Amino acid sequence: MHSTLGFRRRASSFLQKAIILVAVYLAPVPSEAQLVTDPTKAEFNASPDHDATASGTPLVSSYQLELYPVGDSEPLLTLDLGKPDVDPDGVIRVDLVSLLVPLLSGTNYVARVAAVGPGGITRSALSNPFTWSVPPPWSPPSEPPAAALSEPPPPEPVVPPPCTYSLSQSAQSLSASAGTATVTVTTGSGCSWTVTDNSSWITITSAASGTGTGTVTYAVTTNTGTSSRSGTLAIGGVILTVTQEAGSAVPPAPGNLRIVS
């Protein structure tokens, strides 16, 4: 009697466990990337450097939204978002309807959001997939009006000195890396000239004076700042403006991009 009762209890316990296992096995698996139809907004966490600056230059100048057909590695469309305000919860929300994107209905898309800074671009991970049931309205942007041509200001009258001097160029743009450059001064064979440097990051490496036509060589140090800089050389009274590009500053990527409806 007791043996039969124990067997029934064990059989009942086994049956309950089997039912639980079957229920767990048959339960639906939640979707990790929900497909959104006719999305209206894009939401993403702002870059950690959204409001940061270096030497007065913002590390994040703007954001852009890149749209990809699912499975493609190159964006079909890149939308300039400017630099939207961040909501109090640290999230940026963008109205997709106002962007009027020209995408096909019936195609699934994903997106990335990128932070654009003076040193480059960093991108978020892919968003959840989304699609449109009908093509959203879109019209090509109108051409901006042509800028009115303006006459250059008349040159200021200059009283010519006994000797006249000219440079092969009046301005020189250099990369942020250290390097050297040259400029040719042209004058009469008996006219002497000197070079005056007003910047600590520019060094004259050739003779700082000469007579007649000659070449001046100068060197610049690496610009490690995030802003460009300018200096001048005065050669025979003529100014050469030297501009050096800013160093690179790449902002951190934004994250947690979500496409919602």
mmCIF file with all atom_site columns, C-alpha atoms in Angstrom, residues 8 14 43 49 62-63 67 74 81 103 106 115 120 127-128 141 143 147 163-165 187-188 214:
data_model
loop_
_atom_site.group_PDB
_atom_site.id
_atom_site.type_symbol
_atom_site.label_atom_id
_atom_site.label_alt_id
_atom_site.label_comp_id
_atom_site.label_asym_id
_atom_site.label_entity_id
_atom_site.label_seq_id
_atom_site.pdbx_PDB_ins_code
_atom_site.Cartn_x
_atom_site.Cartn_y
_atom_site.Cartn_z
_atom_site.occupancy
_atom_site.B_iso_or_equiv
_atom_site.pdbx_formal_charge
_atom_site.auth_seq_id
_atom_site.auth_comp_id
_atom_site.auth_asym_id
_atom_site.auth_atom_id
_atom_site.pdbx_PDB_model_num
ATOM 1  C CA . ARG A 1 8   ? 2.022  7.666  -7.393  1.00 0.00 ? 8   ARG A CA 1
ATOM 2  C CA . PHE A 1 14  ? 7.699  13.918 -12.531 1.00 0.00 ? 14  PHE A CA 1
ATOM 3  C CA . GLU A 1 43  ? 16.273 58.831 -30.168 1.00 0.00 ? 43  GLU A CA 1
ATOM 4  C CA . ASP A 1 49  ? 31.559 65.330 -25.273 1.00 0.00 ? 49  ASP A CA 1
ATOM 5  C CA . SER A 1 62  ? 27.092 68.266 -35.294 1.00 0.00 ? 62  SER A CA 1
ATOM 6  C CA . TYR A 1 63  ? 25.383 64.866 -35.640 1.00 0.00 ? 63  TYR A CA 1
ATOM 7  C CA . LEU A 1 67  ? 20.330 54.968 -43.075 1.00 0.00 ? 67  LEU A CA 1
ATOM 8  C CA . GLU A 1 74  ? 27.257 51.431 -47.074 1.00 0.00 ? 74  GLU A CA 1
ATOM 9  C CA . LEU A 1 81  ? 20.916 66.683 -37.932 1.00 0.00 ? 81  LEU A CA 1
ATOM 10 C CA . LEU A 1 103 ? 12.906 55.841 -48.890 1.00 0.00 ? 103 LEU A CA 1
ATOM 11 C CA . GLY A 1 106 ? 8.369  47.562 -48.096 1.00 0.00 ? 106 GLY A CA 1
ATOM 12 C CA . ALA A 1 115 ? 29.085 62.567 -33.827 1.00 0.00 ? 115 ALA A CA 1
ATOM 13 C CA . GLY A 1 120 ? 36.754 63.092 -37.393 1.00 0.00 ? 120 GLY A CA 1
ATOM 14 C CA . SER A 1 127 ? 19.498 50.738 -34.441 1.00 0.00 ? 127 SER A CA 1
ATOM 15 C CA . ASN A 1 128 ? 16.514 48.417 -34.429 1.00 0.00 ? 128 ASN A CA 1
ATOM 16 C CA . PRO A 1 141 ? 15.874 70.806 -51.753 1.00 0.00 ? 141 PRO A CA 1
ATOM 17 C CA . GLU A 1 143 ? 18.840 75.514 -55.003 1.00 0.00 ? 143 GLU A CA 1
ATOM 18 C CA . ALA A 1 147 ? 25.600 84.864 -54.136 1.00 0.00 ? 147 ALA A CA 1
ATOM 19 C CA . CYS A 1 163 ? 63.500 99.528 -53.936 1.00 0.00 ? 163 CYS A CA 1
ATOM 20 C CA . THR A 1 164 ? 60.334 97.465 -54.474 1.00 0.00 ? 164 THR A CA 1
ATOM 21 C CA . TYR A 1 165 ? 59.854 93.933 -53.200 1.00 0.00 ? 165 TYR A CA 1
ATOM 22 C CA . THR A 1 187 ? 63.674 92.741 -56.006 1.00 0.00 ? 187 THR A CA 1
ATOM 23 C CA . GLY A 1 188 ? 66.368 94.640 -57.828 1.00 0.00 ? 188 GLY A CA 1
ATOM 24 C CA . GLY A 1 214 ? 66.455 85.155 -53.094 1.00 0.00 ? 214 GLY A CA 1
#
